[in-house]
mmCIF file of C-alpha atoms in Angstrom:
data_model
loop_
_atom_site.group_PDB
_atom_site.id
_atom_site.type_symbol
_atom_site.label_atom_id
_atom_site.label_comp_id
_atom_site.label_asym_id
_atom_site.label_seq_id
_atom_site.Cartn_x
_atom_site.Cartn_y
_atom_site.Cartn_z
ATOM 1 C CA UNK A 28 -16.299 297.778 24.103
ATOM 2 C CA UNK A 29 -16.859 300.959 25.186
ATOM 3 C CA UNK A 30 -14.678 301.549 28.120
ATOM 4 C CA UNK A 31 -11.947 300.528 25.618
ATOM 5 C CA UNK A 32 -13.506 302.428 22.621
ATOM 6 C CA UNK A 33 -11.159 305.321 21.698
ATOM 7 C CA UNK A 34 -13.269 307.148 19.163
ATOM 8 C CA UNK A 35 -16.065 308.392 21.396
ATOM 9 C CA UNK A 36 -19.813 306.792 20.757
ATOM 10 C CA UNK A 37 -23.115 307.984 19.422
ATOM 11 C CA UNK A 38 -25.173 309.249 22.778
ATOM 12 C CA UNK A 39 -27.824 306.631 21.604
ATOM 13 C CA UNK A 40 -25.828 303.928 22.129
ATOM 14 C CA UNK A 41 -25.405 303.714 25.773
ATOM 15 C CA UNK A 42 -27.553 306.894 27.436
ATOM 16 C CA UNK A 43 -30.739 306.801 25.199
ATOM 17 C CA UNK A 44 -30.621 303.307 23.825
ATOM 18 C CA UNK A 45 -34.632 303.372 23.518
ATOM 19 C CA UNK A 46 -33.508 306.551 20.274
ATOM 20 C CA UNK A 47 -31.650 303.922 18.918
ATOM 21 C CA UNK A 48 -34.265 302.483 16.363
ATOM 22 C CA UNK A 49 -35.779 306.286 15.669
ATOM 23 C CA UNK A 50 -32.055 307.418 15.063
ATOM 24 C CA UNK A 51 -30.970 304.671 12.603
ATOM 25 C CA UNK A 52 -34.013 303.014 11.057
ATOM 26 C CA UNK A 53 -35.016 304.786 8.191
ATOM 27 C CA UNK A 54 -36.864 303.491 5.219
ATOM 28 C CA UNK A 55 -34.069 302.794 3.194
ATOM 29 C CA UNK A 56 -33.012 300.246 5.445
ATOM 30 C CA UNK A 57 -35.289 297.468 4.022
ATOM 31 C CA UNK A 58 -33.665 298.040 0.989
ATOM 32 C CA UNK A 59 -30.307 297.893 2.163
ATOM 33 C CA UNK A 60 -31.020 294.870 4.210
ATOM 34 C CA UNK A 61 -32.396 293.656 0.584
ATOM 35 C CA UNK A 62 -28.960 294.048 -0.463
ATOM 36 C CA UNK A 63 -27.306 292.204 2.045
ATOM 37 C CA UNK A 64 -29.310 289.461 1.698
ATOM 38 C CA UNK A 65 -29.083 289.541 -2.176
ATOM 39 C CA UNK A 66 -25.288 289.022 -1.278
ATOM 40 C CA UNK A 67 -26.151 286.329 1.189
ATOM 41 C CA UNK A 68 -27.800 283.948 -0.888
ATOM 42 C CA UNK A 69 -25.562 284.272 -4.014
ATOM 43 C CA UNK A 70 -22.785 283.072 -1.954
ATOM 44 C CA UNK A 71 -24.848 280.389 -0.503
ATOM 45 C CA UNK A 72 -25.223 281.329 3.033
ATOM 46 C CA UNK A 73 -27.377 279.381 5.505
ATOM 47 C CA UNK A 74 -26.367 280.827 8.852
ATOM 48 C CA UNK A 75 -25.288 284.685 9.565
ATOM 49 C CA UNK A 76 -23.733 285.863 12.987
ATOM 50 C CA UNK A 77 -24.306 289.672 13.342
ATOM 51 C CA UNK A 78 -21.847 290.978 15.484
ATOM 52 C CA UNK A 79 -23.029 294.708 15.556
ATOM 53 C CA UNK A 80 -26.567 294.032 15.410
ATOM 54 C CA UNK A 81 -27.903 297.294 17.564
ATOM 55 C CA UNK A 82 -31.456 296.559 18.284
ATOM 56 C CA UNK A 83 -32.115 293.547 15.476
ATOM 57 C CA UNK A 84 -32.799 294.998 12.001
ATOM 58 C CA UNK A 85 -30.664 292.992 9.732
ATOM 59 C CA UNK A 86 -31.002 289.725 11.837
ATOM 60 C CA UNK A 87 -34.477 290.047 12.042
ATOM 61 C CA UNK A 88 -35.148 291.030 7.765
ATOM 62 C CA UNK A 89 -32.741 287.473 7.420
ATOM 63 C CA UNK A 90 -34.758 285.636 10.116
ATOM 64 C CA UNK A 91 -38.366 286.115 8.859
ATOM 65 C CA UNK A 92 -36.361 284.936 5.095
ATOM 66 C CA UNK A 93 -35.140 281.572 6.236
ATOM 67 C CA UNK A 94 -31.573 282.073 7.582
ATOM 68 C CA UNK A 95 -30.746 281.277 10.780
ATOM 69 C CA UNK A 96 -29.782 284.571 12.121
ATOM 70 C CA UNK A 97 -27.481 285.280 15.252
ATOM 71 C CA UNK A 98 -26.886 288.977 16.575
ATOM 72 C CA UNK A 99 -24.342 290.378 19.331
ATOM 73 C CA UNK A 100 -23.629 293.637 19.869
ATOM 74 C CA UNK A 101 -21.109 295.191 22.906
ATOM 75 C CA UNK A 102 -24.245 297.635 23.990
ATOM 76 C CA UNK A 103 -26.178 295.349 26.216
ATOM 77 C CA UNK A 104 -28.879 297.400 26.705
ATOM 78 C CA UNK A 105 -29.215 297.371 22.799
ATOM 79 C CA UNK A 106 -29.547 293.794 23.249
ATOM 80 C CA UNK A 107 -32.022 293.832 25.432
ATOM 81 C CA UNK A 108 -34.318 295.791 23.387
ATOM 82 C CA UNK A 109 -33.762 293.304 20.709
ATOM 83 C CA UNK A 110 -34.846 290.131 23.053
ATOM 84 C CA UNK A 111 -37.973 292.292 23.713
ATOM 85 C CA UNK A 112 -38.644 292.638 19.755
ATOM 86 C CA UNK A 113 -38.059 289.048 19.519
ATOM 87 C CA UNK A 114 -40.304 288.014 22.610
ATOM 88 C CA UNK A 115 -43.043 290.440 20.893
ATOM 89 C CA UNK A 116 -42.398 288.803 17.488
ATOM 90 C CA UNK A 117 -42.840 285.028 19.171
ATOM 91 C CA UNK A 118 -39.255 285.003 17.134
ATOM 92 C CA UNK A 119 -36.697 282.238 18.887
ATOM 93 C CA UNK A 120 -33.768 284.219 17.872
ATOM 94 C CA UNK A 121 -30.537 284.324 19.602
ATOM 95 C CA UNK A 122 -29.085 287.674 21.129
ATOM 96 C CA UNK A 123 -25.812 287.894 22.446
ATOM 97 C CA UNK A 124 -23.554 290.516 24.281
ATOM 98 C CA UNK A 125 -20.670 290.784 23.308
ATOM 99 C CA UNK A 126 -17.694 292.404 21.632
ATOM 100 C CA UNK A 127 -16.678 291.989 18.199
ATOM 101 C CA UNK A 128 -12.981 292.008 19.468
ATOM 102 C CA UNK A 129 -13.141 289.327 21.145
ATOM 103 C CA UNK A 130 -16.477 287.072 21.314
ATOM 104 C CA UNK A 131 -16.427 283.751 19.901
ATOM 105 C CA UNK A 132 -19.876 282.132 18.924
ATOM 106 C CA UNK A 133 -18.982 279.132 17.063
ATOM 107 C CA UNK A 134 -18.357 278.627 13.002
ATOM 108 C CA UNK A 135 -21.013 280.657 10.567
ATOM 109 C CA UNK A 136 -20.954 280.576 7.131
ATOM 110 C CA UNK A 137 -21.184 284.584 6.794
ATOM 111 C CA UNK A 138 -20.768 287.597 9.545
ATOM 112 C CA UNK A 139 -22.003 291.127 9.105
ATOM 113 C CA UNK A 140 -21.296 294.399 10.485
ATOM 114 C CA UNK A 141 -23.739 297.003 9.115
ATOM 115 C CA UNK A 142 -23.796 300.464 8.779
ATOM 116 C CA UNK A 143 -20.610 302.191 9.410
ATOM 117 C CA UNK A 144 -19.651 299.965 12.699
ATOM 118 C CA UNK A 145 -16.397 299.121 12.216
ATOM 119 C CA UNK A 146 -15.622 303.015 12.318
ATOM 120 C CA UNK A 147 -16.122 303.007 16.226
ATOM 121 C CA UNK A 148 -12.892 301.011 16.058
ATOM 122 C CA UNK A 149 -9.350 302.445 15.561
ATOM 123 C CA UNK A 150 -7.833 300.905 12.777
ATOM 124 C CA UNK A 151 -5.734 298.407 15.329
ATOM 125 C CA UNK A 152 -8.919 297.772 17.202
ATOM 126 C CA UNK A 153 -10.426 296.543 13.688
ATOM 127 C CA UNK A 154 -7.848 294.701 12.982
ATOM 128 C CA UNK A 155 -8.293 292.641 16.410
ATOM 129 C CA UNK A 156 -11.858 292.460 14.995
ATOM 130 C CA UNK A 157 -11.239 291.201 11.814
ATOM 131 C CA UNK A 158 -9.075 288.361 13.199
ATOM 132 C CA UNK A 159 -11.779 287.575 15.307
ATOM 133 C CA UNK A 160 -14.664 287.843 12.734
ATOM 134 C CA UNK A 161 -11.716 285.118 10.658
ATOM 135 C CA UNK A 162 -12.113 282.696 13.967
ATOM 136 C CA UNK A 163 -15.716 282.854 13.943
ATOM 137 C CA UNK A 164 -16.139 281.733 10.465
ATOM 138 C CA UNK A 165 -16.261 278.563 8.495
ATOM 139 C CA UNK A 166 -13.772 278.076 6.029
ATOM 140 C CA UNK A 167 -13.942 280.369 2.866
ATOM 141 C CA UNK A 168 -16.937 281.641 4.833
ATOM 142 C CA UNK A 169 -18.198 285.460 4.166
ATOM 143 C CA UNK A 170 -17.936 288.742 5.611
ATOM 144 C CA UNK A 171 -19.882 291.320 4.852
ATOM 145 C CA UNK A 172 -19.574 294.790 6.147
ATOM 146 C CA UNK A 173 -19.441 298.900 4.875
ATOM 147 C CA UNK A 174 -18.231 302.222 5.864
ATOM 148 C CA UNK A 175 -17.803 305.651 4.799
ATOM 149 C CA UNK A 176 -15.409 305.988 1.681
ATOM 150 C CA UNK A 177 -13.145 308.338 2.928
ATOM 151 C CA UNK A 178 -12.078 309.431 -1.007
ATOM 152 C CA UNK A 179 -15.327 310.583 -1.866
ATOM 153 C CA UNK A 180 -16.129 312.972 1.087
ATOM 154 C CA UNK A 181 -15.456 316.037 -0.203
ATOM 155 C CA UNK A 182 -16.077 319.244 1.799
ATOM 156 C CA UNK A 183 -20.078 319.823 0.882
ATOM 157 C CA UNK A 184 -20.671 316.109 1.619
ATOM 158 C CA UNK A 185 -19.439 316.896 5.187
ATOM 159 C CA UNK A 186 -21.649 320.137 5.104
ATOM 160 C CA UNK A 187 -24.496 317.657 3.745
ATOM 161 C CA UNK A 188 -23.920 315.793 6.700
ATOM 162 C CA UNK A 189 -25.309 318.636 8.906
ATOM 163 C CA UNK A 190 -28.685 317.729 10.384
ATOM 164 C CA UNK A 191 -31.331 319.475 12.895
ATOM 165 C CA UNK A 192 -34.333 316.971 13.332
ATOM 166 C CA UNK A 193 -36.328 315.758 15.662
ATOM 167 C CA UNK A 194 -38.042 312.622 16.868
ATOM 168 C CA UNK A 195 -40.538 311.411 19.202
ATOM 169 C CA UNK A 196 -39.681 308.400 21.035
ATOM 170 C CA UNK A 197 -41.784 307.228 23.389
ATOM 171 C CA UNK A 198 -43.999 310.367 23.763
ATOM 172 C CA UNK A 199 -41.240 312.130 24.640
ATOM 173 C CA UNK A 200 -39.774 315.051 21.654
ATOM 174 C CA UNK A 201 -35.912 314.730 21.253
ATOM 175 C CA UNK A 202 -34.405 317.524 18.685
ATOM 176 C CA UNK A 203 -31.104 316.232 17.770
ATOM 177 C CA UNK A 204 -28.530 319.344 16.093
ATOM 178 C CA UNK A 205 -25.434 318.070 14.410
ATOM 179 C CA UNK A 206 -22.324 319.089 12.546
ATOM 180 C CA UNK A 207 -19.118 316.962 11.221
ATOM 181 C CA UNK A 208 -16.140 318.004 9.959
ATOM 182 C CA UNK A 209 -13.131 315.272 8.580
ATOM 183 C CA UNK A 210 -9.108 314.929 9.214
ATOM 184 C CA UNK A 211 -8.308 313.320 5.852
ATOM 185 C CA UNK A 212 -4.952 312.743 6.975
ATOM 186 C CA UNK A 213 -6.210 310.567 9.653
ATOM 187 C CA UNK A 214 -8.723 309.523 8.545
ATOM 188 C CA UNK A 215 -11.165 310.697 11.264
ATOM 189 C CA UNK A 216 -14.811 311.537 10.709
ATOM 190 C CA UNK A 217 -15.933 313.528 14.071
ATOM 191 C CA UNK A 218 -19.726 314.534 14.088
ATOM 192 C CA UNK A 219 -20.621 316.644 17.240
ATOM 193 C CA UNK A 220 -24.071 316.288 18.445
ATOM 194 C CA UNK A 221 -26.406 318.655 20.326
ATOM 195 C CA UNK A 222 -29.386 316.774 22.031
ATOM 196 C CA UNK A 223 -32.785 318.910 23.298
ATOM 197 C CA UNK A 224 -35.174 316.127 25.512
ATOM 198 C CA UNK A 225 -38.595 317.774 26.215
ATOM 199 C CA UNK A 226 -40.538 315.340 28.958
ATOM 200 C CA UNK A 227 -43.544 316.006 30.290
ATOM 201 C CA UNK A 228 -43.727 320.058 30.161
ATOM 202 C CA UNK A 229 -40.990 320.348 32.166
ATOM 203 C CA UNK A 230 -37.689 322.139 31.830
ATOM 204 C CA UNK A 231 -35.552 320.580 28.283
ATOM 205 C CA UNK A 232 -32.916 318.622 29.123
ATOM 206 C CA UNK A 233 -29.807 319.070 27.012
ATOM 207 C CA UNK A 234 -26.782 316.743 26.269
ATOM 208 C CA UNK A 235 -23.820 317.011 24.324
ATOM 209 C CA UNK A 236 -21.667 314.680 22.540
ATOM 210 C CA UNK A 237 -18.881 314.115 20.276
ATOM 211 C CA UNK A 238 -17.712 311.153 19.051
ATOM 212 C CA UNK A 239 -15.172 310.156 15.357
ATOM 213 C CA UNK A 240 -15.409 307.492 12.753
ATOM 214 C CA UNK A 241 -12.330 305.997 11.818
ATOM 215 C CA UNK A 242 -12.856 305.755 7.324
ATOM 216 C CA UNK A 243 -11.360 303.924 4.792
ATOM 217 C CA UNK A 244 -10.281 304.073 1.778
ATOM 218 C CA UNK A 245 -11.291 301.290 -0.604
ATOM 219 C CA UNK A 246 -7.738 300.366 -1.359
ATOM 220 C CA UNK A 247 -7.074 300.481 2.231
ATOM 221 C CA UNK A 248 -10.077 298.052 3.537
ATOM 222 C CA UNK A 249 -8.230 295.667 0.872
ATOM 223 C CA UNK A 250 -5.505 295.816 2.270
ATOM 224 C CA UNK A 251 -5.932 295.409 5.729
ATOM 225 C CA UNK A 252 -8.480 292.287 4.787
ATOM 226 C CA UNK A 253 -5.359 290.903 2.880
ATOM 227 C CA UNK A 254 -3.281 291.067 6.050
ATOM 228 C CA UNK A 255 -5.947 289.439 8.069
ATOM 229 C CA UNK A 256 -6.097 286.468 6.130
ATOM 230 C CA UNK A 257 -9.410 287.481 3.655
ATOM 231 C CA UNK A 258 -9.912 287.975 -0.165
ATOM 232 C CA UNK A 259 -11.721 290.622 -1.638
ATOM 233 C CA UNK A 260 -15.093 289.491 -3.579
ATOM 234 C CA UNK A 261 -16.431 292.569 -5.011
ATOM 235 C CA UNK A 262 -17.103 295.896 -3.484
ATOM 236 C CA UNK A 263 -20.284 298.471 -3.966
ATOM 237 C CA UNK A 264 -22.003 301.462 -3.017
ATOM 238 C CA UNK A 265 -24.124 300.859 -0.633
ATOM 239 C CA UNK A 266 -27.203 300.798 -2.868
ATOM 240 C CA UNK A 267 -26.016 297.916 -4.876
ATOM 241 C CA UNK A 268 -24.473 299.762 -7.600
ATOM 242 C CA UNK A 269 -21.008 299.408 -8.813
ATOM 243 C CA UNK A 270 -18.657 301.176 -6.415
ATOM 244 C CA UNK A 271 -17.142 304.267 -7.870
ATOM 245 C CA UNK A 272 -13.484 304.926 -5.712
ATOM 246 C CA UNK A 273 -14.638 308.921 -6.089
ATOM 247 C CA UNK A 274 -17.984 309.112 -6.093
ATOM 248 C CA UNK A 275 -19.475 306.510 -4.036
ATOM 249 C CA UNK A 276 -20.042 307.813 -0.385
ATOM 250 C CA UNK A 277 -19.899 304.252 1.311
ATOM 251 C CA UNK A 278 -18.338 301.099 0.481
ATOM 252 C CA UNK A 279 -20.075 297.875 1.112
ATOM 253 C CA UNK A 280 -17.275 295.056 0.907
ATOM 254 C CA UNK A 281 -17.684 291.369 0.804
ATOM 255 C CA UNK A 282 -14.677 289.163 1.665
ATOM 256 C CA UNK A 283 -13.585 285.523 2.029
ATOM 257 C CA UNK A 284 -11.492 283.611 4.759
ATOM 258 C CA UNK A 285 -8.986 282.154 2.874
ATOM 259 C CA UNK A 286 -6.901 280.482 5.597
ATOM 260 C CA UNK A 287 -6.942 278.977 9.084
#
């Protein structure tokens, strides 16, 4: 996906995969993964296909609860560090590469893509994604999925979104700086990041990188899930509350197939 990805990606995806877990695992995700699979079982859902699964989290939380839990993901070096949490775990789960574009796994009765990742794909890219996410499911199966809601990101959310903090991943102390700023027309979240890497005493390396989230509307995610041959179930913040079109910073969406 990413030779094809038009948006730019997060330097953790591809140069520093091993920040990947330090970068977006924080300790609300339990409770979002909580959520999801809150969602999961009221729509009576035995068998989940992950298609931007990163390093594991959500197919691992559903695992170790009874589902049986797929993940892909275009980064394959992502997947690998999610076979080596698996091998660790003694866990027989499944990790594929693959892109969400294109990859067909075989019939599920729900798919998931967590935490903002369909806004690495232009809005024609996610609509190649959502056609495949429709192929991949059973009929009237689920998909589940959020992103930023572009009508609630006002200006001091985007100056919120300014961070300076560091990590240490493997012994090694990484100081990531960042600052966003939004094209509302467009629709374009761009966050430009400033990376310090101190290893071993020696001199810090630094890396820079900018990359843009394609956001959405509420009305518009309806839309294009219309066109692409879904219904819309419900849609809520991210914690679980109602979803509030001006208030709520992320939308978490679940949809139905509702054709061949």
């Amino acid at each position: 996906m990413n030779d094809k990805n038009k948006l730019g990606l997060p330097f953790e995806y591809q140069q520093m995969p091993e920040y990947f877990d330090a970068h977006n695992v924080s300790k609300e995700t339990e409770a979002k993964n909580a959520f999801i699979e809150k969602l999961l079982k009221e729509q009576r859902v035995k068998n989940v296909l992950d298609m931007t699964c990163g390093t594991g989290s959500q197919v691992f939380y559903l695992a170790e609860r009874g589902y049986d839990a797929v993940g892909s993901d275009f980064s394959p070096a992502l997947i690998e560090i999610a076979r080596v949490k698996a091998e660790k775990l003694g866990k027989n789960i499944t990790f594929i590469d693959g892109d969400v574009r294109e990859l067909r796994v075989g019939k599920f009765d729900a798919v998931i893509t967590i935490f903002n990742a369909i806004g690495h794909l232009t809005k024609a890219d996610f609509e190649k994604a959502l056609q495949n996410i429709h192929a991949n499911l059973e009929d009237r199966g689920i998909y589940i999925f959020d992103i930023f809601n572009l009508q609630a990101i006002t200006d001091d959310i985007i100056d919120n979104f300014a961070m300076d903090i560091e990590s240490v991943v493997n012994g090694v102390k990484i100081r990531n700086v960042q600052h966003s700023e939004i094209d509302r027309k467009n629709g374009l979240l761009t966050s430009h990041d400033h990376y310090t890497i101190f290893k071993d005493g020696g001199k810090p390396e630094i890396h820079t990188n900018t990359f843009s989230l394609q956001i959405y509307t509420a009305e518009e995610l309806q839309a294009m899930l219309a066109k692409n041959g879904f219904e819309t179930i419900h849609q809520y913040d991210m914690d679980g509350n109602d979803f509030i079109a001006d208030k709520s910073l992320n939308i978490l969406t679940v949809a139905r197939k509702i054709n061949a």
